[in-house]
mmCIF file of C-alpha atoms in Angstrom:
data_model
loop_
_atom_site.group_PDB
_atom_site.id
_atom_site.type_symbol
_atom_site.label_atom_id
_atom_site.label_comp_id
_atom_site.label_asym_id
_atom_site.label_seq_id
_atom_site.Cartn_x
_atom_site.Cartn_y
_atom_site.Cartn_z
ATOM 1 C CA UNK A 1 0.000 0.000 0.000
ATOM 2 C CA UNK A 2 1.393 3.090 -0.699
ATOM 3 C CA UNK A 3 1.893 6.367 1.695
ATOM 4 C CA UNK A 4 -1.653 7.804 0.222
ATOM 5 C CA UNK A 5 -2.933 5.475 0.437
ATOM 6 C CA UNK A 6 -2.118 4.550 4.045
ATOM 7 C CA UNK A 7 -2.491 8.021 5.253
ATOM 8 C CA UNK A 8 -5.850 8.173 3.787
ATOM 9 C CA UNK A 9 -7.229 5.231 5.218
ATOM 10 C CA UNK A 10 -5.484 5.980 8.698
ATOM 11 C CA UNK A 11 -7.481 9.496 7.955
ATOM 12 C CA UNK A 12 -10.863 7.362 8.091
ATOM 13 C CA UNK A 13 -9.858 5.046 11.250
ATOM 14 C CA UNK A 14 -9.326 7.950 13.187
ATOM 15 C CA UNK A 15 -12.488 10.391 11.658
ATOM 16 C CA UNK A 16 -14.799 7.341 9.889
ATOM 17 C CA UNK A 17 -17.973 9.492 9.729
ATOM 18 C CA UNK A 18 -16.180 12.479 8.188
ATOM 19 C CA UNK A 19 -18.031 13.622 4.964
ATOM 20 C CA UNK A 20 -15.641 14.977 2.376
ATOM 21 C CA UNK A 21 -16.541 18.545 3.446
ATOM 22 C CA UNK A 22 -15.312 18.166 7.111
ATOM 23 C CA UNK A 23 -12.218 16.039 5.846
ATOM 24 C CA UNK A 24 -11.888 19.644 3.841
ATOM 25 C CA UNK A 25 -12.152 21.481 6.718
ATOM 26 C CA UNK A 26 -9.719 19.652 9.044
ATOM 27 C CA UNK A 27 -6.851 19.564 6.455
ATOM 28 C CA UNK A 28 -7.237 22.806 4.906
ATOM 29 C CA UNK A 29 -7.506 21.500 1.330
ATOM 30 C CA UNK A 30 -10.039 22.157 -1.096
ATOM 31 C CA UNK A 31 -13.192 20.058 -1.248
ATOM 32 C CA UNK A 32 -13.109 19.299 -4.392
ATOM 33 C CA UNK A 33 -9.506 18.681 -4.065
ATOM 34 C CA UNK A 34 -9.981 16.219 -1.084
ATOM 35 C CA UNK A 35 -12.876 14.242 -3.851
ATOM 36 C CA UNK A 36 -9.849 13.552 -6.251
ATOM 37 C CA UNK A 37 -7.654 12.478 -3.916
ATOM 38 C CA UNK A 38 -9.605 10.200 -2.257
ATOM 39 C CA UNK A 39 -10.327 8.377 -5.342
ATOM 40 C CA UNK A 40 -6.644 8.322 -6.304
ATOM 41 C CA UNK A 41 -5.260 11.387 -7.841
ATOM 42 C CA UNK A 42 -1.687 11.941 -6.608
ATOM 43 C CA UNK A 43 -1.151 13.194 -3.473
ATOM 44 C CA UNK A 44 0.894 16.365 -3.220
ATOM 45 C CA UNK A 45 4.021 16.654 -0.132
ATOM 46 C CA UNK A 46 1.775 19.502 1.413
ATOM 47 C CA UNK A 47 -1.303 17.683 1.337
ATOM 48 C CA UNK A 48 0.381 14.104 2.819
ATOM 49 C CA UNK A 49 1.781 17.072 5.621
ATOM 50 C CA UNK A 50 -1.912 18.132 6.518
ATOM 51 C CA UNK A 51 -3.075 14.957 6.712
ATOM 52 C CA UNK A 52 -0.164 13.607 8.560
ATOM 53 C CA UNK A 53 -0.021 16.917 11.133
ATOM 54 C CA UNK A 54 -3.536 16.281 12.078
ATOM 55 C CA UNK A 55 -3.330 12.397 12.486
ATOM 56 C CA UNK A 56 -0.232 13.462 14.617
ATOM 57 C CA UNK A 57 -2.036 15.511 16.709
ATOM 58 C CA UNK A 58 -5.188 13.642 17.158
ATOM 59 C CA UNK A 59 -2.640 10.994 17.842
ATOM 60 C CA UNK A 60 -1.022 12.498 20.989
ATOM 61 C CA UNK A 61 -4.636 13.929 21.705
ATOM 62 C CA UNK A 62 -5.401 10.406 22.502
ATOM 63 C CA UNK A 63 -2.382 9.158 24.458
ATOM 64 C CA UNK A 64 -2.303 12.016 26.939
ATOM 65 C CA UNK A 65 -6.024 11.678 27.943
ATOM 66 C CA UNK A 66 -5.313 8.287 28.437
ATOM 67 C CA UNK A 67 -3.280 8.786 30.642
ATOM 68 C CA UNK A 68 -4.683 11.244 32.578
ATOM 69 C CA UNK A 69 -8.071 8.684 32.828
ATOM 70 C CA UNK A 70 -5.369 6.130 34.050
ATOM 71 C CA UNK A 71 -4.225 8.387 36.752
ATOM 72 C CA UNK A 72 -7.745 9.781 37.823
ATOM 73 C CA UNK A 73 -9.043 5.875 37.761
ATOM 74 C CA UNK A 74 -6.073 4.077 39.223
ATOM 75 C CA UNK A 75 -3.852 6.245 40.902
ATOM 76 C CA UNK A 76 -4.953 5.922 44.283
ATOM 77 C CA UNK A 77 -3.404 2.385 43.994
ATOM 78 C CA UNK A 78 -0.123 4.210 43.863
ATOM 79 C CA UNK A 79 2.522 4.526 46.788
ATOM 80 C CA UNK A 80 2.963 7.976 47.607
ATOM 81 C CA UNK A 81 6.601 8.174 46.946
ATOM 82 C CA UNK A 82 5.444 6.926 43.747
ATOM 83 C CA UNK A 83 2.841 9.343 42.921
ATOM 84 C CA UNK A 84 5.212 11.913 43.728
ATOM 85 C CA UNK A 85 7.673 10.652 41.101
ATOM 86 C CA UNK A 86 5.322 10.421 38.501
ATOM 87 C CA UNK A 87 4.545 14.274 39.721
ATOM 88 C CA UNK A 88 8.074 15.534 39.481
ATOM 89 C CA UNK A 89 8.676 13.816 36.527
ATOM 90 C CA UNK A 90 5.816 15.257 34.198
ATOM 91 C CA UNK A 91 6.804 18.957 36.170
ATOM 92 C CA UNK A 92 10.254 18.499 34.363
ATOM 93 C CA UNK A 93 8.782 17.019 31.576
ATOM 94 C CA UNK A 94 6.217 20.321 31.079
ATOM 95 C CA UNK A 95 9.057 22.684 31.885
ATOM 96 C CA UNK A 96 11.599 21.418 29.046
ATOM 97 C CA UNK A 97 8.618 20.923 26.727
ATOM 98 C CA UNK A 98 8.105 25.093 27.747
ATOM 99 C CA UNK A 99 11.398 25.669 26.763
ATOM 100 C CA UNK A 100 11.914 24.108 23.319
ATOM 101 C CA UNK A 101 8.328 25.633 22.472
ATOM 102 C CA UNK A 102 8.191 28.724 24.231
ATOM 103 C CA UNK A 103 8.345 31.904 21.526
ATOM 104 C CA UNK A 104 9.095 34.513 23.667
ATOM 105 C CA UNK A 105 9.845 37.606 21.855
ATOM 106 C CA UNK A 106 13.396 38.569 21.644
ATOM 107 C CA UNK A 107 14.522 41.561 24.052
ATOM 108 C CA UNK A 108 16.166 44.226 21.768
ATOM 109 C CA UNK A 109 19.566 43.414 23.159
ATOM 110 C CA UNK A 110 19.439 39.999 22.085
ATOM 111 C CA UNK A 111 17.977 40.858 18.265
ATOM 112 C CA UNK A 112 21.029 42.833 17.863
ATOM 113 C CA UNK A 113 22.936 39.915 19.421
ATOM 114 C CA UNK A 114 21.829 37.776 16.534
ATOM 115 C CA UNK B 1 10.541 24.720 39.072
ATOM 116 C CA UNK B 2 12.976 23.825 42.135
ATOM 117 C CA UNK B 3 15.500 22.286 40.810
ATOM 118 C CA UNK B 4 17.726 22.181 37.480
ATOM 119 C CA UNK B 5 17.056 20.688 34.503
ATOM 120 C CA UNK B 6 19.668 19.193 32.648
ATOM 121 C CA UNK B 7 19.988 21.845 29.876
ATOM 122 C CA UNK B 8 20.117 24.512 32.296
ATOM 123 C CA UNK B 9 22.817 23.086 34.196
ATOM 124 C CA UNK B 10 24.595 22.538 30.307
ATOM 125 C CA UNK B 11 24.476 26.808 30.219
ATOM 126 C CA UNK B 12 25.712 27.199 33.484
ATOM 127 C CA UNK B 13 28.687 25.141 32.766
ATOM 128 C CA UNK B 14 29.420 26.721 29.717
ATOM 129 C CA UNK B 15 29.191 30.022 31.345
ATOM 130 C CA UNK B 16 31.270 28.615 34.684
ATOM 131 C CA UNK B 17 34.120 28.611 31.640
ATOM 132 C CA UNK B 18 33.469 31.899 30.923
ATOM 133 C CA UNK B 19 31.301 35.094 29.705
ATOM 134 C CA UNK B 20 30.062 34.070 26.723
ATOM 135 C CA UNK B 21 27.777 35.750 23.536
ATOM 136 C CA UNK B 22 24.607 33.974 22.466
ATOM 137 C CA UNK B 23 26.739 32.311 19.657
ATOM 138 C CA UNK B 24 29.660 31.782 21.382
ATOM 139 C CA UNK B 25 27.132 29.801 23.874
ATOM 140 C CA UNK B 26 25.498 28.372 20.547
ATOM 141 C CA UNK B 27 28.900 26.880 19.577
ATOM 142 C CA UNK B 28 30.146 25.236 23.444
ATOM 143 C CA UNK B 29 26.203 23.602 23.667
ATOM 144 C CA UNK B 30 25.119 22.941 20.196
ATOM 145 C CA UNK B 31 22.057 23.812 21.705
ATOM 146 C CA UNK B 32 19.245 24.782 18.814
ATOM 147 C CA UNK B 33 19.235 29.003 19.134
ATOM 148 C CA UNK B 34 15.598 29.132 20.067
ATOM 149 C CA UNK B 35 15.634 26.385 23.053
ATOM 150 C CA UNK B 36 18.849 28.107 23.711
ATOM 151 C CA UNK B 37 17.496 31.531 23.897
ATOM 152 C CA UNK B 38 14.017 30.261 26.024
ATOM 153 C CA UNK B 39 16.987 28.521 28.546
ATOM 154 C CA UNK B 40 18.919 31.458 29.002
ATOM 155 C CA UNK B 41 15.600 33.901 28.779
ATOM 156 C CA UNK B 42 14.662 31.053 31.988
ATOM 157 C CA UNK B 43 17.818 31.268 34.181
ATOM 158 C CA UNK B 44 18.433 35.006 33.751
ATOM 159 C CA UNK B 45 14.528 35.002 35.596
ATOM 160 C CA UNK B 46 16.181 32.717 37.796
ATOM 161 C CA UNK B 47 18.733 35.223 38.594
ATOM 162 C CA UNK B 48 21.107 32.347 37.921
ATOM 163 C CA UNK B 49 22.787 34.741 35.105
ATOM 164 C CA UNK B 50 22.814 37.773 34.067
ATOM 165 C CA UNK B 51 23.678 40.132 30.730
ATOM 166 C CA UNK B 52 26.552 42.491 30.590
ATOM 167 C CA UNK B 53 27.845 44.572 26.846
ATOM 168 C CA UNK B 54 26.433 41.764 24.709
ATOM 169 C CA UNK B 55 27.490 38.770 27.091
ATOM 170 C CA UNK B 56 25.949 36.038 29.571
ATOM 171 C CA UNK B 57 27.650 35.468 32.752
ATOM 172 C CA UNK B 58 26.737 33.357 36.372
ATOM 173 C CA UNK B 59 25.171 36.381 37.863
ATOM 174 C CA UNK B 60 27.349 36.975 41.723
ATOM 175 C CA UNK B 61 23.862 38.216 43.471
ATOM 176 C CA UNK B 62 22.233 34.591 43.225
ATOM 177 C CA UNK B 63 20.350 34.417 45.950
ATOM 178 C CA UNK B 64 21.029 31.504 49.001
ATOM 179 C CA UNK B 65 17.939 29.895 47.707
ATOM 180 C CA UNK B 66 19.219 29.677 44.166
ATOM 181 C CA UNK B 67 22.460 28.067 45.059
ATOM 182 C CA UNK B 68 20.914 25.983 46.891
ATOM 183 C CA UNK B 69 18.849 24.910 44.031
ATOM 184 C CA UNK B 70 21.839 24.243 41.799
ATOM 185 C CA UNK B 71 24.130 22.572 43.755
ATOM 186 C CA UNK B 72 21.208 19.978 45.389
ATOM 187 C CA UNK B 73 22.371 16.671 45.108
ATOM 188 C CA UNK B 74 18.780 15.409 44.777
ATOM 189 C CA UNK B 75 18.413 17.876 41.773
ATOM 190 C CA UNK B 76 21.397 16.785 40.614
ATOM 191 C CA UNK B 77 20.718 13.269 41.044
ATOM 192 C CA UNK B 78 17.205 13.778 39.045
ATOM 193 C CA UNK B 79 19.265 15.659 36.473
ATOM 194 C CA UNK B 80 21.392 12.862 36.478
ATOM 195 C CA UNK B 81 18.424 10.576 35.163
ATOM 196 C CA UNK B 82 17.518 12.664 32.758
ATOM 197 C CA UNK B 83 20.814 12.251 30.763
ATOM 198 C CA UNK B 84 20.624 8.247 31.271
ATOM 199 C CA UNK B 85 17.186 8.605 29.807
ATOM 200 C CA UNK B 86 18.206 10.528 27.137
ATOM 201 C CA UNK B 87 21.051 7.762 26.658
ATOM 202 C CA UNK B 88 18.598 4.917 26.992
ATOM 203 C CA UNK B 89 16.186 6.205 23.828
ATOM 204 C CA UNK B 90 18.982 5.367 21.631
ATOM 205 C CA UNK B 91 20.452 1.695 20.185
ATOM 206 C CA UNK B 92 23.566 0.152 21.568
ATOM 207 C CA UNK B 93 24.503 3.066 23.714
ATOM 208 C CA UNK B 94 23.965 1.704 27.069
ATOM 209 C CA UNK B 95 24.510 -2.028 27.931
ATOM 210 C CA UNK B 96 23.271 -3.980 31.078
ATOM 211 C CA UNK B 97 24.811 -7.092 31.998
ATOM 212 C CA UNK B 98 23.299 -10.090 34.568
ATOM 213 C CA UNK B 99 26.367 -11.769 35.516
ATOM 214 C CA UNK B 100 27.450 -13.956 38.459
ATOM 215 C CA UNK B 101 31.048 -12.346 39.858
ATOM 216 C CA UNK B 102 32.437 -15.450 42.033
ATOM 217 C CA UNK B 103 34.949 -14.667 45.003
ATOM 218 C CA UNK B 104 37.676 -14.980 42.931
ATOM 219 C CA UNK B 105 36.705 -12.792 40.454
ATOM 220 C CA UNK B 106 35.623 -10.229 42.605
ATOM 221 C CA UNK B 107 38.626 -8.647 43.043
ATOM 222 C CA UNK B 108 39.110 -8.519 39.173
ATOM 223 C CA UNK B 109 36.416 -6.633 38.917
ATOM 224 C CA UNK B 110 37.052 -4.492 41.571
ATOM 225 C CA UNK B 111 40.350 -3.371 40.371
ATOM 226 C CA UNK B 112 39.326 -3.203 36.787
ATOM 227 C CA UNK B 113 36.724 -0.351 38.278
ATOM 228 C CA UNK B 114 39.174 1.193 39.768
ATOM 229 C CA UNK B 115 41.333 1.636 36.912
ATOM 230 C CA UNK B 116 38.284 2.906 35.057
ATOM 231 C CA UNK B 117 37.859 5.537 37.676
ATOM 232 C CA UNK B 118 41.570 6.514 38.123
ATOM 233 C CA UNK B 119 41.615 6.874 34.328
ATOM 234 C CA UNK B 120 38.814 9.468 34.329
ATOM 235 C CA UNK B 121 40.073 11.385 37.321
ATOM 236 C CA UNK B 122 43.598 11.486 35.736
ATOM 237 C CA UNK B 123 42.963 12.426 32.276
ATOM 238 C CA UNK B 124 44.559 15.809 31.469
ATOM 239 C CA UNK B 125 42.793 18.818 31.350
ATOM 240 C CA UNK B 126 41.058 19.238 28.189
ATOM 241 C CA UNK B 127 42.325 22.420 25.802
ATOM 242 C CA UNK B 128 40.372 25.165 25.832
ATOM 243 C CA UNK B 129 39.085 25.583 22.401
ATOM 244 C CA UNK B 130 36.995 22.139 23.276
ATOM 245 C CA UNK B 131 33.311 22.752 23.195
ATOM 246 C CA UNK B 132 31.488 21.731 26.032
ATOM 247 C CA UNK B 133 29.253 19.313 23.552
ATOM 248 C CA UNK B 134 32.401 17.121 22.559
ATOM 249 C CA UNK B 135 32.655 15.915 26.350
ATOM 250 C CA UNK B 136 32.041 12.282 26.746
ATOM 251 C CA UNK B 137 29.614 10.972 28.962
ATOM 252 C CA UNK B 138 29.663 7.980 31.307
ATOM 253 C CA UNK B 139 28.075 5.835 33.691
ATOM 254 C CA UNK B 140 28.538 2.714 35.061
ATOM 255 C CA UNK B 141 27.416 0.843 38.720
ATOM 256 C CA UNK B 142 26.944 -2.628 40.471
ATOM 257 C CA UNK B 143 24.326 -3.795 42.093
ATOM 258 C CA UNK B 144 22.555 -7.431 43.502
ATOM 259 C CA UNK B 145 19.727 -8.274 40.919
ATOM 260 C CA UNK B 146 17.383 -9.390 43.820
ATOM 261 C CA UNK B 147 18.337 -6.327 46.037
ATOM 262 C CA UNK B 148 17.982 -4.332 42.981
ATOM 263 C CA UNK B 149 14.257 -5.626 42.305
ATOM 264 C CA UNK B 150 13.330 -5.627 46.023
ATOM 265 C CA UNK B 151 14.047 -1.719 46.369
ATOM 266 C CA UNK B 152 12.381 -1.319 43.289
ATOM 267 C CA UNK B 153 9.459 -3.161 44.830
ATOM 268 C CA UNK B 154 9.624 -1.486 47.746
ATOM 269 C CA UNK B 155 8.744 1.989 46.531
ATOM 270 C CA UNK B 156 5.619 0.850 44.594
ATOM 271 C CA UNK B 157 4.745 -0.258 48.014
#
């Protein structure tokens, strides 16, 4: 199967009552656009990247509320020294994640610094 | 946050060497600009550094709490595990042996260790032109597989 046509059909797993206007408005490609390629035209790089983006993000949509039910639903079965781990390590984990995505705007000093 | 992160404590090292410009600090980490920029944008709020005719520097007016934060040896510990993680997402980097050491090897082991050690502690200073990125790093430990699980066991208690 190729890339298309795995993304596409990965596409309907994830969204499988999706009409071909709402699989327009997700990806940001043209309706009539989105008719072709479903029924096989070639599939631009920028299109596969819409697709792909969204699957990604639906993706790791999925995982973290699963984990958060987990937590809710089973973490009273936790030690506390445990539980306090598992705390510590996501605080870390959020903080780095705030510093590769943080766009702070740059002070002038450091503009002219770059 | 009270405690380091690993690529905080990377900056501060880099700037323990010396002042440094944001590409000069660019060039020791090989830190991407933009996570480098949020880090340093982080510690000088920290009032871990500071900025002084174009440069970064460890900022002398840290407060006692701050120093206490950096040179924690829980923090550093956690920091610590942070690189082995980092180590442990990649193929053939780390290896983990389950082996039986008899009496008589013991001792073979143990001195083999300590040559390990004495070689790190006694390798020369490195020259200064070395970026702070090129340094190696290493770790290694013992410990009784049942102990090992038992302790491990013991906190999930």
């Amino acid at each position: 199967m190729s890339l298309q046509q795995n993304i596409i059909k990965d596409y309907r797993l994830a969204f499988p009552n999706d009409t071909l206007r709402e699989i327009a408005n997700r990806t940001g490609i043209q309706l009539t656009r989105v008719f072709r390629l479903l029924n096989g035209s070639p599939m631009k790089l920028a299109e596969y990247e819409s697709f792909y983006d969204l699957l990604d993000s639906e993706k790791s949509k999925s995982e973290t509320f699963t984990a958060v039910e987990l937590l809710r639903s089973q973490g009273h079965k936790l030690s506390r020294i445990e539980m306090h781990r598992i705390y510590q390590y996501i605080q870390r984990k959020l903080y780095l994640t705030d510093l590769v995505q943080s766009h702070q705007p740059l002070t002038i000093q450091q503009q002219e610094l770059a | 946050m009270n405690s380091l992160t690993c690529v905080e404590r990377l900056i501060i090292e880099s700037l323990g060497r010396s002042d440094k410009k944001v590409t000069q600090l660019q060039i020791d980490t090989s830190l991407n600009i933009r996570i480098l920029r949020n880090v340093l944008n982080a510690l000088t709020l920290r009032g871990v550094i500071g900025q002084r005719a174009g440069k970064y520097f460890i900022s002398s007016h840290m407060t006692n709490e701050t120093k206490m934060v950096i040179q924690d040896s829980v923090g550093q510990k956690t920091e610590a595990l942070e690189l082995i993680e980092s180590m442990l997402s990649q193929e053939n980097v780390v290896r983990l042996k389950k082996v039986y050491i008899s009496e008589k090897d013991k001792p073979i082991l143990k001195a083999l260790l300590n040559n390990l050690n004495n070689f790190f502690q006694t390798l020369p200073e490195p020259p200064k032109d070395v970026s702070l990125s090129d340094y190696s790093l290493f770790f290694w430990g013992e410990d009784k597989y049942g102990k090992n699980i038992s302790r491990m066991m013991e906190g999930v208690l």
